[in-house]
Structures are given as structure tokens and as C-alpha cells.
Coordinates of C-alpha atoms in Angstrom, one line a residue:
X1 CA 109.3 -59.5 -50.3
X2 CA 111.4 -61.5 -48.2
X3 CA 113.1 -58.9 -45.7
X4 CA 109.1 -58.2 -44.7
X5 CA 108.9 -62.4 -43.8
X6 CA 109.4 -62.6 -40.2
X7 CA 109.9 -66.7 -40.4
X8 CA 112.3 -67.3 -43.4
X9 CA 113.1 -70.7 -42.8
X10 CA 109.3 -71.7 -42.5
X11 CA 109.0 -69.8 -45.7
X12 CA 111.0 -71.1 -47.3
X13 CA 110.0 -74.5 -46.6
X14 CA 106.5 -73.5 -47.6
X15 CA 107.6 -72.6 -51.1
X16 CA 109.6 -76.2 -51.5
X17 CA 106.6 -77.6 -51.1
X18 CA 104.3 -75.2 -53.8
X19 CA 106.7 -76.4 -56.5
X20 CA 106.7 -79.4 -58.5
X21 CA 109.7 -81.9 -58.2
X22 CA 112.4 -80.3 -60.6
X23 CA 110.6 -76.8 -60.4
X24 CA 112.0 -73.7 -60.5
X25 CA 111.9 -70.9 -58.1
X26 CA 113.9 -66.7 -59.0
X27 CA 113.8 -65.5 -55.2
X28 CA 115.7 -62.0 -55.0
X29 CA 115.8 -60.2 -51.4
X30 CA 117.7 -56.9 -50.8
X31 CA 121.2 -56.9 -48.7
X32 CA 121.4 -52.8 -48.3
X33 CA 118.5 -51.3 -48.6
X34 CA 116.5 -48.6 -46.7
X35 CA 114.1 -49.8 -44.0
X36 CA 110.3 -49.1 -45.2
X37 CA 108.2 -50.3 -42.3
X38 CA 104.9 -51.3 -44.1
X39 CA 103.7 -53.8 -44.0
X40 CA 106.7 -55.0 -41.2
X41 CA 110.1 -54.7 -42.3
X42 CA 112.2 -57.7 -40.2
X43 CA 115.8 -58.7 -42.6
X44 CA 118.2 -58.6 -45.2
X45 CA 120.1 -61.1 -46.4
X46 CA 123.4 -61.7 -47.6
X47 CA 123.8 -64.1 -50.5
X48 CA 125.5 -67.0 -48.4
X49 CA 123.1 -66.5 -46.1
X50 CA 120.2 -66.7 -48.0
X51 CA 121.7 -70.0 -49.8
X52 CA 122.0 -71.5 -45.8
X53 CA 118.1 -70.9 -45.7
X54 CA 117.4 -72.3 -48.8
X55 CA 119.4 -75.4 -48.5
X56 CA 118.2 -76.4 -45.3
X57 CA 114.6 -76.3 -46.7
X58 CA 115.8 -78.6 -49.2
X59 CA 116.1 -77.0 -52.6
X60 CA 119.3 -76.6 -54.7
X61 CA 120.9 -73.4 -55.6
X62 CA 121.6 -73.9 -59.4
X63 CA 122.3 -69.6 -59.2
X64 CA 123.8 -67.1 -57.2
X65 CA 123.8 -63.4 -58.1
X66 CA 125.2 -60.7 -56.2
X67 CA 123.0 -57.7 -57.2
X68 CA 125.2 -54.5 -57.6
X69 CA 128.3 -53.4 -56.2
X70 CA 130.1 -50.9 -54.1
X71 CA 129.9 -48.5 -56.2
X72 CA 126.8 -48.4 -57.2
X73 CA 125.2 -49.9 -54.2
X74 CA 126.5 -46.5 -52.5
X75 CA 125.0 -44.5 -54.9
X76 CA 121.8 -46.3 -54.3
X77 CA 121.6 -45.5 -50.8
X78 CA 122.4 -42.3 -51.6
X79 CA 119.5 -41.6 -53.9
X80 CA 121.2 -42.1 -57.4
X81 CA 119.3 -44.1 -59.8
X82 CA 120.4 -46.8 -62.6
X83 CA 120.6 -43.9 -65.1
X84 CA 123.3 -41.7 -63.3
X85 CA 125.6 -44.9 -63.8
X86 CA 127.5 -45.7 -67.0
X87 CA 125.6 -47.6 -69.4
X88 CA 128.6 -50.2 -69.6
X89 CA 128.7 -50.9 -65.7
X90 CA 125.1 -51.4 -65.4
X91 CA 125.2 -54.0 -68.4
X92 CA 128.5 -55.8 -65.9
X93 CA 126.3 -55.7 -63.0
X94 CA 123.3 -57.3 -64.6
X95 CA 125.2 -60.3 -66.4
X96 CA 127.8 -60.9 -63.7
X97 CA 127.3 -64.6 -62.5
X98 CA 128.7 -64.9 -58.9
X99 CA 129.8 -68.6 -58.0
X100 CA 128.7 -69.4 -54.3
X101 CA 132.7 -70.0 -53.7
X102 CA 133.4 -66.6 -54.4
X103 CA 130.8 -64.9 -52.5
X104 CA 133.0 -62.9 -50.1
X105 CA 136.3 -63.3 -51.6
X106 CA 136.3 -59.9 -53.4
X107 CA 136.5 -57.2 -51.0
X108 CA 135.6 -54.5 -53.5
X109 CA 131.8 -56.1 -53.8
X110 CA 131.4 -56.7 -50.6
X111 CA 128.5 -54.4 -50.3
X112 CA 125.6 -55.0 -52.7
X113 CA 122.0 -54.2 -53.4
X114 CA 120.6 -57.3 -52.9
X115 CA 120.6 -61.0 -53.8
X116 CA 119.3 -63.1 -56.7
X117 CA 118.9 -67.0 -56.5
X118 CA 117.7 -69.4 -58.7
X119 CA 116.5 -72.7 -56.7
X120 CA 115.5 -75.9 -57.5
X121 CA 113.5 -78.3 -56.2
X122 CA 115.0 -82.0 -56.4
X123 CA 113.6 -84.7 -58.5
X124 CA 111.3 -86.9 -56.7

């Protein structure tokens, strides 16, 4: 629900301070997705910039995951569903861990569905 959050960094600051020290937050947000208005549609987010936002409220990113690729990212905006894909490249997809180094190195996946983090709080 985070593309429909007007004040991400606020946000995300917010949610630092719901969790316990060593807590655990999955945020996912999409990257190419459609506009849908309701309730207020304001960003996307790429996963590099979604990590800036979520470092500077203080957690750490213990996971980065790119969600989808080029390929199927297109077909996405084009209508296709996770069933007119090959079983095998869905299962790739899913279980790919992207490190935060190689974010943008790959040209090929340079256009994805979304992001998936997995944050931390810090230790008191």
C-alpha cells in the first residue's frame, strides 16, 4: 500500500517506531504497475530507492528482492497473468535473492513488478 502513502519517509519512520528493537518488517511496493486512483495513487519505487527510504528511517535491509522481470513484467502490463508463464520461470522469479550491489547491474531485469524488502529494526 505504499505507492498510495503520500509521505514515505514519515512512513517509514512511523513503522521503525511500531516495531520492537530487533523486529521484523516484509514491506513490498510495486515498481511498474498501473495507476488505480482510489484511494490516491502518489509512487512507485525502485528497489534502491526504496532501501534509501528505509535506511534513513533507521532500519536495516537484511533483504532485497526484485519482484519479476522483463519478461514477465511486460506481460503483466499487458494483462497476462502468472499462469500464461512457464511454471519453471515463475518458480526463478519467486526464489531469486537480489543483493543490494546488484540492483541495476543487469540490464535485462531492469524493469520489474515491484519490490520486496525485509527490514530490521536495530537492537536497542
Amino acid at each position: 500500500v505504499f505507492e498510495h502513502v503520500a509521505q514515505p519517509f514519515q512512513a517509514a519512520s512511523s513503522l521503525l517506531h511500531l516495531l520492537r528493537p530487533s523486529g521484523h518488517l516484509l514491506w513490498t511496493a510495486p515498481f511498474a504497475e498501473i495507476f488505480h486512483a482510489i484511494p490516491g495513487d502518489f509512487l512507485r519505487y525502485t528497489c534502491p530507492g526504496a532501501i534509501n527510504i528505509f535506511k534513513s528511517a533507521g532500519f536495516e535491509v537484511t533483504r532485497v528482492q526484485k519482484i519479476g522481470d522483463t519478461m514477465v513484467t511486460s506481460g503483466w502490463l499487458m494483462g497476462f497473468g502468472a499462469s500464461d508463464f512457464p511454471p519453471s520461470r515463475m518458480r526463478h522469479i519467486l526464489n531469486n535473492h537480489t543483493d543490494d550491489r546488484e540492483l541495476d547491474a543487469d540490464l535485462q531485469h531492469s524493469l520489474y513488478i515491484g519490490c520486496a524488502l525485509v527490514l530490521r529494526r536495530p537492537a536497542a
